[in-house]
């Protein structure tokens, strides 16, 4: 049995190494996960009484809770931040939305509050109600760099482990299960969708929702309202989340005054942001995203049932609930919390399919409530099934589910972006950008915008768009013009001739002629 235990240790170490390096080309750990868990179960049934004496089991049992929480935060932060920055350096970030937020926050630090030329020369409050961005501006006084946003986003998502731990500890009181939920969160693929889709203020929502729920059930109203006010500053549609918490307080918790107060607060916040503040700051004087809010359902309520028959939406539901073994469905009292943001995403029209895609930031308002409801479902099962081994079984089940839905490893993603940096010589291209003076207006590729966005005026270059020719400098990487086939020299030359006819002259060209910097000195007088 000792030989088997030593073999199991080796297999576990080899398995863990897959998260650090895609050994033997294994980038998806679903297969190895099934194999490892099968061997663990074989070892358990081979000699049950000595299983707890296995060195791996003993090490797990000896881990201190606070140490586990700290290490989990550190590992998650390191994974999310390193991949996000590698993705950015590989020119995979873009104008929408890292460039937009970087420019607006940089302009705020210069005194032009949330000004964005990328959104039509407006204050960003005329696009979405996201005043929480103002809290980031002081950091740009010290270190003005889009990496700040990526690091901050990773930090916020990683530190959400703390309120998750407190909620799990409050309900479960079983250390192994608490660890299992933390592991599931660290491995969450929907969480990575939030982290790896540039930067968005929704990253604040994940820890704030966990904290808001914790303060709600702990009856710490001052901290609750503080977290909710910050939440409402993240985006206008967080009003729906506050309303959901109000309904939850009203019925399951039977805190009627608080429940009605939160519902009234949510309605007031929605009306104020979408009918007063946002229209005030944009030229059309309207809330521009009303058509995203279940337009099809409002026109045809009978089509609501079709949302659960559409292939893409069904896949979205499976990938959202699957990593927690569908435990969230066994906590009906929490349905209202995740149903509101979930239905909002599912009801979006097909032209806004990013709403029901786990690789987008739109899942941020759902993730915390899925974990909270799964935690309470686990607690309910423990109360109903009083078996000695149910805790260990549920912990293994949760970890196994999260691993099976984890997909491609973080190490694979990081290695892929690093390969793109080497193969596409992106660092050399970023060095070319140093020839563009600070402060001048620029029009450039979608993927180069975040690397030049710290200036008052920058535009995303498009051959037919007039703002593209309003800037003093045009910076073009021909390999990044996705709407022009790279071998279509005729069309490329046609577009370049349009640039030249607008008075631009070439001041730099890379050796392979794919990277151009052009200037029209007259245009600096236009802005």
Tab-separated table of N, CA and C in Angstrom, residues 402-503:
chain	number	residue	atom	x	y	z
A	402	UNK	N	-15.698	21.594	-11.049
A	402	UNK	CA	-14.980	22.805	-11.439
A	402	UNK	C	-13.793	22.482	-12.347
A	403	UNK	N	-13.125	21.367	-12.095
A	403	UNK	CA	-11.992	20.975	-12.932
A	403	UNK	C	-12.439	20.543	-14.325
A	404	UNK	N	-13.556	19.839	-14.403
A	404	UNK	CA	-14.048	19.367	-15.700
A	404	UNK	C	-14.500	20.527	-16.587
A	405	UNK	N	-14.970	21.620	-15.978
A	405	UNK	CA	-15.407	22.781	-16.754
A	405	UNK	C	-14.314	23.847	-16.876
A	406	UNK	N	-13.158	23.578	-16.297
A	406	UNK	CA	-12.063	24.545	-16.314
A	406	UNK	C	-11.497	24.737	-17.715
A	407	UNK	N	-11.415	23.668	-18.482
A	407	UNK	CA	-10.985	23.760	-19.882
A	407	UNK	C	-9.496	23.966	-20.034
A	408	UNK	N	-9.122	24.840	-20.968
A	408	UNK	CA	-7.714	25.132	-21.225
A	408	UNK	C	-7.065	25.740	-19.985
A	409	UNK	N	-5.869	25.294	-19.672
A	409	UNK	CA	-5.199	25.765	-18.460
A	409	UNK	C	-4.709	27.201	-18.631
A	410	UNK	N	-4.515	27.872	-17.497
A	410	UNK	CA	-3.964	29.227	-17.522
A	410	UNK	C	-2.567	29.240	-18.114
A	411	UNK	N	-1.796	28.199	-17.832
A	411	UNK	CA	-0.439	28.135	-18.383
A	411	UNK	C	-0.477	28.064	-19.905
A	412	UNK	N	-1.463	27.347	-20.444
A	412	UNK	CA	-1.608	27.277	-21.902
A	412	UNK	C	-1.936	28.652	-22.472
A	413	UNK	N	-2.877	29.364	-21.825
A	413	UNK	CA	-3.238	30.704	-22.307
A	413	UNK	C	-2.036	31.631	-22.263
A	414	UNK	N	-1.303	31.597	-21.152
A	414	UNK	CA	-0.135	32.456	-21.013
A	414	UNK	C	0.912	32.120	-22.077
A	415	UNK	N	1.168	30.825	-22.264
A	415	UNK	CA	2.162	30.395	-23.260
A	415	UNK	C	1.739	30.820	-24.670
A	416	UNK	N	0.438	30.755	-24.944
A	416	UNK	CA	-0.054	31.144	-26.276
A	416	UNK	C	0.185	32.629	-26.542
A	417	UNK	N	-0.094	33.460	-25.558
A	417	UNK	CA	0.122	34.897	-25.749
A	417	UNK	C	1.611	35.224	-25.833
A	418	UNK	N	2.432	34.528	-25.035
A	418	UNK	CA	3.871	34.758	-25.113
A	418	UNK	C	4.408	34.348	-26.481
A	419	UNK	N	3.859	33.266	-27.047
A	419	UNK	CA	4.263	32.836	-28.390
A	419	UNK	C	3.882	33.891	-29.424
A	420	UNK	N	2.704	34.492	-29.258
A	420	UNK	CA	2.285	35.547	-30.184
A	420	UNK	C	3.187	36.765	-30.070
A	421	UNK	N	3.611	37.074	-28.855
A	421	UNK	CA	4.536	38.202	-28.667
A	421	UNK	C	5.832	37.952	-29.428
A	422	UNK	N	6.346	36.703	-29.358
A	422	UNK	CA	7.586	36.368	-30.060
A	422	UNK	C	7.376	36.291	-31.573
A	423	UNK	N	6.362	35.547	-31.999
A	423	UNK	CA	6.172	35.282	-33.427
A	423	UNK	C	5.743	36.515	-34.214
A	424	UNK	N	4.958	37.372	-33.577
A	424	UNK	CA	4.462	38.564	-34.276
A	424	UNK	C	5.291	39.809	-33.975
A	425	UNK	N	6.370	39.611	-33.216
A	425	UNK	CA	7.290	40.711	-32.889
A	425	UNK	C	6.540	41.916	-32.337
A	426	UNK	N	5.596	41.678	-31.436
A	426	UNK	CA	4.749	42.773	-30.951
A	426	UNK	C	5.528	43.789	-30.116
A	427	UNK	N	6.558	43.321	-29.380
A	427	UNK	CA	7.343	44.271	-28.590
A	427	UNK	C	8.103	45.240	-29.491
A	428	UNK	N	8.538	44.744	-30.652
A	428	UNK	CA	9.208	45.634	-31.609
A	428	UNK	C	8.222	46.667	-32.160
A	429	UNK	N	6.984	46.226	-32.405
A	429	UNK	CA	5.965	47.157	-32.900
A	429	UNK	C	5.634	48.214	-31.848
A	430	UNK	N	5.600	47.782	-30.590
A	430	UNK	CA	5.331	48.746	-29.526
A	430	UNK	C	6.477	49.750	-29.409
A	431	UNK	N	7.698	49.323	-29.745
A	431	UNK	CA	8.835	50.243	-29.733
A	431	UNK	C	8.684	51.299	-30.828
A	432	UNK	N	8.075	50.906	-31.956
A	432	UNK	CA	7.848	51.879	-33.031
A	432	UNK	C	6.969	53.033	-32.545
A	433	UNK	N	6.055	52.714	-31.634
A	433	UNK	CA	5.088	53.723	-31.180
A	433	UNK	C	5.752	54.862	-30.423
A	434	UNK	N	6.983	54.660	-29.965
A	434	UNK	CA	7.686	55.717	-29.242
A	434	UNK	C	8.004	56.906	-30.154
A	435	UNK	N	7.905	56.691	-31.466
A	435	UNK	CA	8.162	57.786	-32.403
A	435	UNK	C	6.968	58.732	-32.514
A	436	UNK	N	5.832	58.343	-31.931
A	436	UNK	CA	4.656	59.210	-31.933
A	436	UNK	C	4.746	60.107	-30.702
A	437	UNK	N	4.829	61.411	-30.880
A	437	UNK	CA	4.982	62.311	-29.719
A	437	UNK	C	3.789	62.239	-28.778
A	438	UNK	N	4.050	62.492	-27.508
A	438	UNK	CA	2.980	62.538	-26.518
A	438	UNK	C	2.121	63.774	-26.771
A	439	UNK	N	0.828	63.623	-26.557
A	439	UNK	CA	-0.073	64.771	-26.646
A	439	UNK	C	-0.664	65.018	-28.010
A	440	UNK	N	-0.069	64.469	-29.080
A	440	UNK	CA	-0.625	64.705	-30.412
A	440	UNK	C	-1.834	63.793	-30.647
A	441	UNK	N	-2.722	64.205	-31.537
A	441	UNK	CA	-3.893	63.393	-31.868
A	441	UNK	C	-3.477	62.261	-32.800
A	442	UNK	N	-4.093	61.081	-32.587
A	442	UNK	CA	-3.696	59.877	-33.319
A	442	UNK	C	-4.930	59.108	-33.777
A	443	UNK	N	-4.821	58.502	-34.940
A	443	UNK	CA	-5.810	57.529	-35.425
A	443	UNK	C	-5.050	56.249	-35.712
A	444	UNK	N	-5.532	55.121	-35.182
A	444	UNK	CA	-4.745	53.892	-35.307
A	444	UNK	C	-5.637	52.652	-35.280
A	445	UNK	N	-4.999	51.495	-35.446
A	445	UNK	CA	-5.708	50.208	-35.440
A	445	UNK	C	-6.432	49.972	-34.126
A	446	UNK	N	-7.496	49.181	-34.181
A	446	UNK	CA	-8.271	48.789	-33.001
A	446	UNK	C	-7.366	48.245	-31.907
A	447	UNK	N	-6.425	47.359	-32.265
A	447	UNK	CA	-5.577	46.701	-31.267
A	447	UNK	C	-4.387	47.544	-30.811
A	448	UNK	N	-4.119	48.644	-31.510
A	448	UNK	CA	-3.041	49.538	-31.083
A	448	UNK	C	-3.557	50.682	-30.212
A	449	UNK	N	-4.872	50.895	-30.230
A	449	UNK	CA	-5.448	52.008	-29.467
A	449	UNK	C	-5.031	51.984	-27.995
A	450	UNK	N	-5.127	50.817	-27.282
A	450	UNK	CA	-4.772	50.839	-25.850
A	450	UNK	C	-3.315	51.187	-25.576
A	451	UNK	N	-2.471	51.133	-26.608
A	451	UNK	CA	-1.053	51.442	-26.423
A	451	UNK	C	-0.737	52.902	-26.766
A	452	UNK	N	-1.749	53.623	-27.237
A	452	UNK	CA	-1.559	55.033	-27.579
A	452	UNK	C	-2.655	55.912	-26.978
A	453	UNK	N	-3.457	55.350	-26.107
A	453	UNK	CA	-4.696	56.009	-25.686
A	453	UNK	C	-4.514	57.101	-24.642
A	454	UNK	N	-3.306	57.295	-24.126
A	454	UNK	CA	-3.114	58.313	-23.103
A	454	UNK	C	-2.800	59.672	-23.741
A	455	UNK	N	-3.839	60.206	-24.330
A	455	UNK	CA	-3.818	61.514	-24.973
A	455	UNK	C	-5.269	61.970	-25.084
A	456	UNK	N	-5.499	63.253	-25.255
A	456	UNK	CA	-6.884	63.715	-25.246
A	456	UNK	C	-7.662	63.198	-26.452
A	457	UNK	N	-6.999	63.151	-27.619
A	457	UNK	CA	-7.717	62.742	-28.826
A	457	UNK	C	-7.054	61.532	-29.467
A	458	UNK	N	-7.791	60.449	-29.550
A	458	UNK	CA	-7.369	59.273	-30.294
A	458	UNK	C	-8.601	58.671	-30.940
A	459	UNK	N	-8.426	58.127	-32.148
A	459	UNK	CA	-9.550	57.572	-32.887
A	459	UNK	C	-9.172	56.195	-33.425
A	460	UNK	N	-10.160	55.347	-33.551
A	460	UNK	CA	-9.944	54.037	-34.168
A	460	UNK	C	-10.009	54.211	-35.677
A	461	UNK	N	-8.935	53.819	-36.372
A	461	UNK	CA	-8.858	54.070	-37.809
A	461	UNK	C	-9.759	53.134	-38.593
A	462	UNK	N	-10.510	53.716	-39.499
A	462	UNK	CA	-11.334	52.968	-40.437
A	462	UNK	C	-11.305	53.731	-41.752
A	463	UNK	N	-11.172	53.047	-42.888
A	463	UNK	CA	-11.003	53.747	-44.169
A	463	UNK	C	-12.146	54.717	-44.497
A	464	UNK	N	-13.376	54.371	-44.073
A	464	UNK	CA	-14.526	55.190	-44.437
A	464	UNK	C	-14.919	56.204	-43.365
A	465	UNK	N	-14.288	56.177	-42.208
A	465	UNK	CA	-14.714	57.028	-41.093
A	465	UNK	C	-13.965	58.365	-41.129
A	466	UNK	N	-14.709	59.463	-41.178
A	466	UNK	CA	-14.100	60.794	-41.221
A	466	UNK	C	-13.219	61.101	-40.015
A	467	UNK	N	-13.626	60.708	-38.781
A	467	UNK	CA	-12.740	60.996	-37.639
A	467	UNK	C	-11.348	60.390	-37.786
A	468	UNK	N	-11.221	59.349	-38.616
A	468	UNK	CA	-9.915	58.725	-38.823
A	468	UNK	C	-8.926	59.706	-39.440
A	469	UNK	N	-9.429	60.688	-40.175
A	469	UNK	CA	-8.573	61.638	-40.875
A	469	UNK	C	-8.559	63.008	-40.207
A	470	UNK	N	-9.048	63.061	-38.961
A	470	UNK	CA	-9.021	64.314	-38.216
A	470	UNK	C	-7.777	64.432	-37.352
A	471	UNK	N	-7.067	63.308	-37.166
A	471	UNK	CA	-5.904	63.289	-36.283
A	471	UNK	C	-4.648	63.748	-37.015
A	472	UNK	N	-3.694	64.227	-36.231
A	472	UNK	CA	-2.424	64.662	-36.819
A	472	UNK	C	-1.603	63.463	-37.281
A	473	UNK	N	-1.647	62.367	-36.530
A	473	UNK	CA	-0.878	61.171	-36.866
A	473	UNK	C	-1.824	60.013	-37.176
A	474	UNK	N	-1.454	59.206	-38.157
A	474	UNK	CA	-2.110	57.926	-38.411
A	474	UNK	C	-1.049	56.838	-38.264
A	475	UNK	N	-1.334	55.864	-37.413
A	475	UNK	CA	-0.414	54.743	-37.176
A	475	UNK	C	-1.132	53.478	-37.623
A	476	UNK	N	-0.556	52.781	-38.600
A	476	UNK	CA	-1.227	51.606	-39.170
A	476	UNK	C	-0.308	50.391	-39.168
A	477	UNK	N	-0.831	49.309	-38.650
A	477	UNK	CA	-0.196	47.996	-38.788
A	477	UNK	C	-1.066	47.207	-39.750
A	478	UNK	N	-0.568	46.969	-40.947
A	478	UNK	CA	-1.372	46.303	-41.981
A	478	UNK	C	-1.806	44.910	-41.557
A	479	UNK	N	-1.012	44.242	-40.699
A	479	UNK	CA	-1.347	42.875	-40.284
A	479	UNK	C	-2.517	42.847	-39.313
A	480	UNK	N	-2.904	44.015	-38.787
A	480	UNK	CA	-4.007	44.081	-37.828
A	480	UNK	C	-5.302	44.570	-38.450
A	481	UNK	N	-5.302	44.805	-39.771
A	481	UNK	CA	-6.527	45.237	-40.449
A	481	UNK	C	-7.307	43.998	-40.870
A	482	UNK	N	-8.128	43.492	-39.954
A	482	UNK	CA	-8.793	42.211	-40.167
A	482	UNK	C	-9.787	42.245	-41.319
A	483	UNK	N	-10.349	43.431	-41.619
A	483	UNK	CA	-11.343	43.507	-42.679
A	483	UNK	C	-10.697	43.619	-44.063
A	484	UNK	N	-9.340	43.629	-44.109
A	484	UNK	CA	-8.628	43.631	-45.381
A	484	UNK	C	-7.734	42.399	-45.437
A	485	UNK	N	-7.972	41.455	-46.350
A	485	UNK	CA	-7.086	40.290	-46.463
A	485	UNK	C	-5.645	40.751	-46.685
A	486	UNK	N	-4.705	40.138	-45.965
A	486	UNK	CA	-3.317	40.598	-46.013
A	486	UNK	C	-2.711	40.511	-47.408
A	487	UNK	N	-3.206	39.612	-48.237
A	487	UNK	CA	-2.658	39.465	-49.586
A	487	UNK	C	-3.367	40.365	-50.596
A	488	UNK	N	-4.396	41.102	-50.155
A	488	UNK	CA	-5.155	41.961	-51.065
A	488	UNK	C	-4.460	43.314	-51.181
A	489	UNK	N	-3.376	43.346	-51.952
A	489	UNK	CA	-2.594	44.571	-52.085
A	489	UNK	C	-3.373	45.663	-52.797
A	490	UNK	N	-4.275	45.281	-53.680
A	490	UNK	CA	-5.052	46.282	-54.430
A	490	UNK	C	-5.921	47.095	-53.482
A	491	UNK	N	-6.664	46.400	-52.624
A	491	UNK	CA	-7.532	47.101	-51.677
A	491	UNK	C	-6.710	47.878	-50.659
A	492	UNK	N	-5.597	47.298	-50.205
A	492	UNK	CA	-4.749	47.982	-49.239
A	492	UNK	C	-4.206	49.277	-49.838
A	493	UNK	N	-3.728	49.220	-51.072
A	493	UNK	CA	-3.200	50.417	-51.720
A	493	UNK	C	-4.288	51.453	-51.949
A	494	UNK	N	-5.509	50.984	-52.216
A	494	UNK	CA	-6.623	51.914	-52.398
A	494	UNK	C	-6.875	52.702	-51.121
A	495	UNK	N	-6.856	51.996	-49.983
A	495	UNK	CA	-7.079	52.665	-48.710
A	495	UNK	C	-5.929	53.599	-48.369
A	496	UNK	N	-4.693	53.175	-48.667
A	496	UNK	CA	-3.538	54.024	-48.382
A	496	UNK	C	-3.554	55.277	-49.247
A	497	UNK	N	-3.987	55.153	-50.492
A	497	UNK	CA	-4.109	56.328	-51.361
A	497	UNK	C	-5.113	57.323	-50.792
A	498	UNK	N	-6.168	56.795	-50.154
A	498	UNK	CA	-7.142	57.676	-49.499
A	498	UNK	C	-6.479	58.456	-48.372
A	499	UNK	N	-5.588	57.785	-47.645
A	499	UNK	CA	-4.856	58.450	-46.570
A	499	UNK	C	-3.979	59.563	-47.139
A	500	UNK	N	-3.283	59.259	-48.225
A	500	UNK	CA	-2.391	60.253	-48.823
A	500	UNK	C	-3.171	61.445	-49.382
A	501	UNK	N	-4.340	61.177	-49.953
A	501	UNK	CA	-5.139	62.282	-50.504
A	501	UNK	C	-5.671	63.199	-49.416
A	502	UNK	N	-5.690	62.723	-48.166
A	502	UNK	CA	-6.095	63.571	-47.044
A	502	UNK	C	-4.923	64.383	-46.496
A	503	UNK	N	-3.799	64.356	-47.207
A	503	UNK	CA	-2.677	65.218	-46.839
A	503	UNK	C	-1.640	64.588	-45.933
